[in-house]
Coordinates of C-alpha atoms in Angstrom, one line a residue:
M268 CA 53.3 54.3 4.0
L269 CA 57.0 54.2 3.3
D270 CA 58.5 56.6 0.7
V271 CA 60.2 53.8 -1.2
N272 CA 62.3 55.0 -4.1
T273 CA 61.2 53.1 -7.2
K274 CA 63.1 55.2 -9.7
G275 CA 65.5 52.4 -10.3
W276 CA 63.0 50.2 -12.3
T277 CA 59.9 50.4 -14.5
K278 CA 56.8 48.4 -15.0
D279 CA 58.4 46.1 -17.6
K280 CA 61.4 45.0 -15.5
H281 CA 62.1 41.8 -13.7
I282 CA 63.2 42.7 -10.2
V283 CA 64.9 40.5 -7.7
L284 CA 65.0 41.1 -3.9
A285 CA 67.8 39.8 -1.7
V286 CA 65.9 38.9 1.4
S287 CA 67.4 37.8 4.8
T288 CA 64.2 37.5 6.9
G289 CA 65.3 40.6 8.9
V290 CA 62.9 43.4 9.4
D291 CA 64.3 45.6 6.7
S292 CA 64.1 43.1 3.8
M293 CA 60.8 41.7 5.0
V294 CA 59.2 45.2 5.1
L295 CA 60.5 45.9 1.6
L296 CA 59.1 42.6 0.4
H297 CA 55.8 43.4 2.0
E298 CA 55.7 46.8 0.1
L299 CA 56.6 45.1 -3.2
I300 CA 53.8 42.5 -3.0
T301 CA 51.2 45.0 -1.8
R302 CA 51.3 48.7 -2.6
L303 CA 54.0 48.5 -5.2
K304 CA 52.9 45.3 -6.9
D305 CA 52.1 47.1 -10.2
S306 CA 55.6 48.8 -10.4
Y307 CA 57.3 45.8 -12.0
A308 CA 56.7 42.9 -14.4
E309 CA 58.1 40.1 -12.3
L310 CA 59.4 39.7 -8.7
T311 CA 61.8 37.0 -7.5
C312 CA 63.5 36.5 -4.1
L313 CA 67.0 35.3 -3.3
H314 CA 67.9 34.0 0.2
V315 CA 71.4 33.0 1.4
N316 CA 71.6 30.6 4.3
H317 CA 75.0 31.0 5.8
N318 CA 74.5 28.0 8.1
I319 CA 76.1 29.8 11.0
R320 CA 73.2 30.8 13.3
S321 CA 71.1 28.2 15.1
V322 CA 67.8 29.6 13.7
A323 CA 69.1 29.6 10.1
K324 CA 67.0 26.5 9.1
E325 CA 63.9 27.9 10.8
E326 CA 64.3 31.2 9.0
E327 CA 64.6 29.4 5.7
R328 CA 61.5 27.4 6.3
F329 CA 59.6 30.6 7.3
L330 CA 60.6 32.4 4.2
K331 CA 59.8 29.5 1.9
Q332 CA 56.3 29.4 3.4
F333 CA 55.9 33.2 3.2
C334 CA 56.8 33.3 -0.5
K335 CA 54.7 30.3 -1.3
E336 CA 51.6 32.0 0.3
H337 CA 52.2 35.2 -1.6
K338 CA 53.1 33.4 -4.9
V339 CA 56.7 34.8 -5.1
E340 CA 59.4 32.6 -6.6
L341 CA 62.2 32.0 -4.1
Y342 CA 65.7 30.6 -4.6
V343 CA 67.9 29.6 -1.7
K344 CA 71.7 29.2 -1.5
H345 CA 73.5 27.4 1.3
L346 CA 77.0 28.6 2.1
D347 CA 79.7 26.5 3.8
L348 CA 82.0 28.9 5.7
S349 CA 83.4 26.2 8.0
E350 CA 86.9 26.5 6.5
V351 CA 87.0 30.2 7.0
I352 CA 85.8 29.9 10.6
E353 CA 88.3 27.2 11.4
K354 CA 91.2 29.4 10.2
G355 CA 89.9 32.2 12.5
N356 CA 89.4 34.6 9.5
S357 CA 86.6 37.2 9.4
I358 CA 83.6 35.7 7.7
E359 CA 82.0 39.0 6.7
N360 CA 84.0 39.7 3.6
E361 CA 84.2 36.0 2.6
A362 CA 80.4 35.7 3.0
R363 CA 79.8 38.9 1.0
V364 CA 82.0 37.7 -1.9
A365 CA 80.2 34.3 -2.0
R366 CA 76.8 35.9 -1.8
Y367 CA 77.4 38.2 -4.8
Q368 CA 79.0 35.4 -6.8
W369 CA 75.7 33.6 -6.4
F370 CA 73.7 36.7 -7.1
D371 CA 75.6 37.3 -10.3
R372 CA 74.9 33.8 -11.5
M373 CA 71.2 33.9 -10.6
M374 CA 70.7 37.3 -12.2
R375 CA 72.1 35.8 -15.4
E376 CA 70.0 32.6 -15.2
L377 CA 66.8 34.5 -14.4
K378 CA 67.5 37.1 -17.0
A379 CA 66.6 39.6 -14.4
D380 CA 67.2 43.4 -14.6
I381 CA 67.5 44.8 -11.1
L382 CA 68.7 43.4 -7.8
L383 CA 67.2 45.2 -4.8
T384 CA 68.8 45.3 -1.3
A385 CA 67.1 46.7 1.8
H386 CA 69.8 49.1 3.0
H387 CA 68.3 52.1 4.7
Q388 CA 69.3 55.6 6.0
D389 CA 70.7 54.3 9.3
D390 CA 72.9 51.9 7.3
Q391 CA 74.1 54.8 5.2
I392 CA 75.0 56.9 8.3
E393 CA 76.8 53.9 9.8
T394 CA 78.7 53.4 6.5
I395 CA 79.8 57.0 6.3
F396 CA 80.9 57.1 9.9
Y397 CA 82.8 53.8 9.5
R398 CA 84.6 55.0 6.4
V399 CA 85.6 58.4 7.8
M400 CA 86.8 56.9 11.1
T401 CA 88.8 54.1 9.5
G402 CA 90.5 56.3 7.0
R403 CA 88.6 55.0 4.0
S404 CA 87.4 58.4 2.9
T405 CA 89.9 59.7 0.4
R406 CA 89.6 57.3 -2.6
S407 CA 86.0 56.3 -2.9
S408 CA 82.5 57.5 -2.1
L409 CA 81.8 58.0 1.6
G410 CA 78.6 56.0 1.5
M411 CA 76.4 53.9 -0.6
A412 CA 74.8 55.0 -3.9
Y413 CA 71.1 54.4 -4.6
R414 CA 72.0 52.7 -7.9
T415 CA 75.1 50.9 -9.0
T416 CA 76.0 48.7 -12.0
R417 CA 77.3 45.2 -11.6
A418 CA 78.1 42.9 -14.5
S419 CA 74.9 42.5 -16.6
Y420 CA 72.5 44.1 -14.0
E421 CA 71.9 47.0 -11.7
I422 CA 71.6 47.1 -7.9
C423 CA 69.2 49.5 -6.3
K424 CA 68.6 50.4 -2.6
P425 CA 65.0 51.7 -2.5
L426 CA 65.0 52.2 1.3
L427 CA 68.2 54.3 1.4
S428 CA 66.5 57.5 2.4
I429 CA 64.1 55.8 5.0
T430 CA 65.0 55.6 8.7
K431 CA 65.1 52.4 10.7
K432 CA 62.4 53.9 12.9
D433 CA 60.1 54.3 9.9
I434 CA 60.7 50.7 8.9
R435 CA 59.9 49.4 12.4
D436 CA 56.8 51.6 12.6
Y437 CA 55.7 50.1 9.2
Q438 CA 56.3 46.6 10.5
K439 CA 54.2 47.2 13.6
M440 CA 51.4 48.8 11.6
H441 CA 51.2 46.0 9.0
H442 CA 52.2 43.1 11.3
V443 CA 55.0 42.1 9.0
P444 CA 56.6 38.8 10.2
Y445 CA 60.4 38.8 10.5
Y446 CA 63.4 37.4 12.4
E447 CA 65.8 39.4 14.5
D448 CA 69.5 38.6 14.0
E449 CA 70.8 38.3 17.6
T450 CA 74.4 38.9 16.3
N451 CA 73.4 42.5 15.5
K452 CA 73.5 43.2 19.3
Q453 CA 77.1 42.0 19.7
N454 CA 79.4 45.1 19.8
A455 CA 82.5 43.0 19.2
Y456 CA 81.9 43.8 15.5
V457 CA 83.0 47.3 14.6
R458 CA 80.0 48.2 12.7
N459 CA 77.7 46.9 15.4
D460 CA 79.6 49.0 17.9
I461 CA 79.0 52.1 15.7
R462 CA 75.3 51.2 15.3
N463 CA 74.5 50.2 18.9
R464 CA 76.8 52.4 21.0
I465 CA 78.5 55.3 19.3
L466 CA 75.7 56.8 17.1
P467 CA 73.0 56.6 19.9
E468 CA 75.4 58.4 22.2
I469 CA 75.9 61.2 19.7
N470 CA 72.1 61.5 19.2
K471 CA 71.6 62.0 23.0
N472 CA 73.2 65.4 22.6
A473 CA 70.4 67.8 21.6
Q474 CA 72.8 69.9 19.5
L475 CA 73.9 66.9 17.4
A476 CA 72.2 64.8 14.8
T477 CA 73.8 61.9 13.1
E478 CA 71.8 62.3 9.9
Q479 CA 73.7 65.5 9.3
I480 CA 76.6 63.3 8.2
I481 CA 74.7 62.5 5.0
K482 CA 75.4 66.1 3.9
L483 CA 79.1 65.3 4.2
K484 CA 78.6 62.4 1.7
E485 CA 76.9 64.7 -0.8
W486 CA 79.7 67.3 -0.6
H487 CA 82.4 64.5 -0.7
D488 CA 80.9 62.9 -3.8
E489 CA 80.9 66.3 -5.6
Q490 CA 84.6 66.8 -4.7
L491 CA 85.4 63.2 -5.7
E492 CA 83.9 63.8 -9.1
V493 CA 86.2 66.8 -9.5
I494 CA 89.2 64.7 -8.5
H495 CA 88.4 61.9 -10.9
N496 CA 87.9 64.4 -13.8
E497 CA 91.3 65.9 -13.1
A498 CA 92.8 62.4 -13.0
A499 CA 91.1 61.5 -16.3
T500 CA 92.5 64.7 -18.0
F501 CA 96.0 64.0 -16.7
M502 CA 95.8 60.4 -18.0
K503 CA 94.6 61.5 -21.4
H504 CA 97.4 64.0 -21.9
D505 CA 100.3 63.0 -19.7
V506 CA 100.3 59.2 -19.3
H507 CA 102.1 57.9 -22.4
K508 CA 101.6 54.2 -23.4
S509 CA 103.9 52.4 -25.8
D510 CA 101.9 51.1 -28.7
K511 CA 103.7 47.7 -28.9
T512 CA 104.6 47.0 -25.3
Q513 CA 102.9 47.3 -22.0
K514 CA 104.8 50.4 -20.8
Y515 CA 103.3 53.5 -19.3
T516 CA 105.6 56.6 -18.9
I517 CA 104.7 59.6 -16.8
S518 CA 106.7 62.8 -16.3
R519 CA 108.0 62.8 -12.8
S520 CA 107.8 66.6 -12.4
K521 CA 104.3 66.8 -13.9
F522 CA 103.0 64.0 -11.7
L523 CA 104.4 65.7 -8.6
K524 CA 102.6 68.9 -9.4
L525 CA 99.2 67.1 -9.0
R526 CA 97.2 67.4 -5.8
H527 CA 97.8 64.4 -3.4
S528 CA 94.3 63.1 -4.0
V529 CA 94.6 63.4 -7.8
K530 CA 97.9 61.4 -7.7
M531 CA 96.1 58.5 -6.0
A532 CA 93.2 58.7 -8.4
V533 CA 95.5 58.6 -11.4
L534 CA 97.2 55.5 -10.1
D535 CA 93.9 53.9 -9.0
K536 CA 92.5 54.3 -12.5
L537 CA 95.7 53.1 -14.2
F538 CA 95.9 50.0 -12.0
E539 CA 92.2 49.3 -12.6
Q540 CA 92.9 49.4 -16.4
L541 CA 95.9 47.1 -15.9
Q542 CA 93.7 44.7 -13.8
F543 CA 95.9 44.7 -10.7
T544 CA 94.6 42.0 -8.5
R545 CA 95.8 43.7 -5.4
S546 CA 94.7 47.1 -4.2
I547 CA 97.6 49.5 -3.3
T548 CA 97.1 51.0 0.2
E549 CA 97.3 54.8 0.8
K550 CA 100.2 54.2 3.1
T551 CA 102.1 52.6 0.2
Y552 CA 101.2 55.4 -2.1
N553 CA 102.5 58.0 0.4
E554 CA 105.9 56.1 0.5
W555 CA 106.1 56.2 -3.3
F556 CA 105.3 59.9 -3.4
Q557 CA 108.1 60.6 -0.8
K558 CA 110.6 58.8 -3.0
L559 CA 109.4 60.6 -6.1
E560 CA 109.9 63.9 -4.3
G561 CA 113.4 62.9 -3.2
N562 CA 116.8 62.9 -5.0
L563 CA 116.7 59.2 -6.1
T564 CA 117.7 58.8 -9.8
Q565 CA 116.5 55.2 -10.0
C566 CA 114.4 53.1 -7.6
T567 CA 112.1 50.2 -8.0
L568 CA 108.9 50.9 -6.1
Y569 CA 106.9 47.7 -6.7
T570 CA 107.3 44.4 -8.5
T571 CA 104.9 41.6 -9.3
D572 CA 105.3 38.7 -11.7
K573 CA 103.6 40.9 -14.3
W574 CA 104.5 44.5 -13.5
I575 CA 107.4 46.7 -12.4
I576 CA 106.8 50.2 -11.1
H577 CA 109.9 52.4 -10.8
I578 CA 111.4 55.8 -10.7
A579 CA 113.9 56.4 -13.6
Y580 CA 115.5 59.8 -13.6
D581 CA 112.8 62.3 -14.8
K582 CA 110.2 59.5 -15.4
F583 CA 107.7 57.5 -13.4
I584 CA 107.3 54.2 -15.2
I585 CA 104.9 51.3 -15.0
M586 CA 105.9 48.5 -17.3
A587 CA 105.4 44.8 -18.0
N588 CA 107.9 42.6 -16.1
Y589 CA 110.4 41.4 -18.7
D590 CA 112.7 40.0 -16.1
V591 CA 113.7 37.0 -18.1
K592 CA 117.2 35.8 -18.8
H593 CA 118.3 36.3 -22.4
F594 CA 120.8 33.8 -23.6
P595 CA 123.5 34.8 -26.2
I596 CA 122.8 34.0 -29.8
Q597 CA 125.3 33.5 -32.6
I598 CA 124.7 35.0 -36.1
T599 CA 126.6 33.6 -39.0
H600 CA 124.9 35.3 -42.0
P601 CA 122.9 38.4 -42.9
G602 CA 119.2 38.5 -42.0
I603 CA 116.6 39.9 -39.5
Y604 CA 116.8 38.9 -35.9
N605 CA 114.9 39.8 -32.7
Y606 CA 116.6 40.0 -29.3
S607 CA 114.5 41.0 -26.2
H608 CA 112.3 43.8 -27.7
Y609 CA 114.9 44.9 -30.2
H610 CA 114.7 44.3 -34.0
I611 CA 118.1 43.8 -35.6
E612 CA 118.8 43.8 -39.3
I613 CA 122.2 42.6 -40.7
K614 CA 122.5 43.7 -44.3
H615 CA 124.2 41.6 -47.1
D616 CA 127.2 44.0 -47.3
F617 CA 128.2 43.2 -43.7
P618 CA 131.9 42.1 -43.9
A619 CA 132.1 38.3 -44.1
E620 CA 135.3 38.2 -42.1
D621 CA 133.5 39.8 -39.1
F622 CA 131.1 36.8 -38.7
P623 CA 130.1 35.2 -36.5
I624 CA 128.4 37.9 -34.5
V625 CA 127.4 37.2 -30.9
I626 CA 124.4 39.1 -29.4
R627 CA 124.3 39.0 -25.6
T628 CA 123.4 41.2 -22.7
R629 CA 126.0 43.4 -21.0
R630 CA 128.8 42.2 -18.7
D631 CA 130.8 43.8 -16.0
G632 CA 133.8 45.7 -17.5
D633 CA 132.4 45.8 -21.1
K634 CA 134.0 48.6 -23.1
F635 CA 133.7 49.8 -26.7
E636 CA 135.9 51.9 -28.9
L637 CA 134.8 55.6 -29.2
N638 CA 133.9 56.8 -32.7
G639 CA 136.0 59.5 -34.1
M640 CA 138.4 59.8 -31.1
E641 CA 141.0 57.9 -29.2
G642 CA 140.1 55.6 -26.3
H643 CA 137.3 53.4 -25.0
K644 CA 134.2 53.9 -22.9
K645 CA 132.5 51.5 -20.4
I646 CA 129.0 50.4 -21.3
S647 CA 128.0 51.2 -17.7
R648 CA 128.9 54.8 -18.2
L649 CA 127.1 55.0 -21.5
L650 CA 123.9 53.8 -19.8
I651 CA 124.2 56.4 -17.1
D652 CA 124.9 59.1 -19.6
H653 CA 121.7 58.2 -21.5
K654 CA 119.7 57.7 -18.3
I655 CA 118.7 54.2 -19.2
I656 CA 116.5 52.6 -16.6
Q657 CA 117.6 49.5 -14.7
A658 CA 115.0 47.2 -16.2
E659 CA 116.0 48.3 -19.7
R660 CA 119.7 47.8 -19.0
N661 CA 119.1 44.1 -18.5
Q662 CA 117.4 43.8 -21.9
L663 CA 119.9 45.8 -24.0
P664 CA 121.5 43.8 -26.8
V665 CA 125.3 44.0 -27.0
M666 CA 126.8 42.9 -30.4
V667 CA 130.3 41.4 -30.6
N668 CA 132.1 40.6 -33.8
A669 CA 134.5 37.8 -34.6
Q670 CA 137.4 39.9 -33.4
N671 CA 135.7 40.1 -30.0
E672 CA 135.0 43.9 -30.5
I673 CA 131.8 45.4 -29.2
I674 CA 130.3 46.9 -32.3
A675 CA 126.8 47.9 -31.1
V676 CA 125.0 48.6 -27.8
G677 CA 121.3 48.7 -28.4
T678 CA 120.4 51.9 -30.2
L679 CA 123.0 53.9 -28.1
Y680 CA 126.2 53.0 -29.9
L681 CA 127.1 51.6 -33.3
K682 CA 130.7 51.4 -34.6
N683 CA 131.1 53.7 -37.6
K684 CA 132.3 50.9 -39.8
Y685 CA 128.9 49.2 -39.6
E686 CA 126.6 52.3 -40.1
Q687 CA 125.3 51.0 -43.5
S688 CA 125.2 47.3 -42.6
I689 CA 123.5 47.1 -39.2
F690 CA 120.1 48.6 -38.3
I691 CA 118.7 48.3 -34.8
R692 CA 115.2 49.4 -33.6
N693 CA 113.9 49.4 -30.0
M694 CA 110.3 48.2 -30.5
G695 CA 109.6 49.0 -26.8
E696 CA 109.8 52.7 -27.5
E697 CA 107.1 52.7 -30.1

């Protein structure tokens, strides 16, 4: 008897098994239709035919017959991966994405509760070893969880604490039919090499046991929870979002005081909220952190069509990409106007002789008259003095009156003469 973990479902649940015809999933199916038949309300099987291996059709026929004999409903999906193979790309990830897209749809259509997969303890050890040795150990769990949530259903791995040996012993004892995937013996695949060559070599040493690596996963998961809690606390108190614009501002000095792992967790969580389609690599993060620690006053770290991430003086900023060209507008009478994300109100007592007003973005050499003293100042200098970030500089409205005098520069400068007749608000700061 196998110690199958059934804690993930109850007697009133509709469970679905992803079955491949391999020994693991066939043994689990056998347990579900025999000893565990009273542990659920309904059982359905899903099988994906990748149409790659020569015996795929034979396996499908076998499984259909097996399910028919045992009165288990079976659904089969055929995948066409020919395009991926022709391009020379790895089919593993493409196949997995396609499988789970179909699983998602079928779970909805079946109104099922739990999807079961037949991953076992040896798979867990292999996964932990793979993630540690490929540098994928710092930002996510080392191994697989027994239960995870996906869309409208949960995924459970009831064999996760059972060894491959125990599964094979069960198969022999109960004569469970199955098909062996011959590609599992090809060490050209990294995970196969770990499974077939590296882990067996380790186990040959009497002082070593590969299952000890599971303890590392348990410890790692505890530490990861601490890191995520620290990141969540930092985000709550120190990541400031503008209410009206998609702009997140973080104190550069406070961010740099975080532990390296917490910095990555903060950004991972933030980018997940912002629905970044592309995951940022740890190498890229390290490059950003080096620049943040340096003496750069302004630097763009990353740009997409939707987002800009940059260093701006004492701030680390993530903001919507507003890199659009703002054309000059001419104003001939009082009223309320919007330019970029600025709200500009021209009162009725604005001097008629100073119309028309032109609102535009800055130009090289732009100067304005200083209030209360002799001389002029360049807009470029004003922006530096106020530590205005580069992206904002390109949005700043410059107002010019009929005499070609610069009378306002965003919210940074307003000619004294117009203090009661012009009101400007930067909506992006709210």
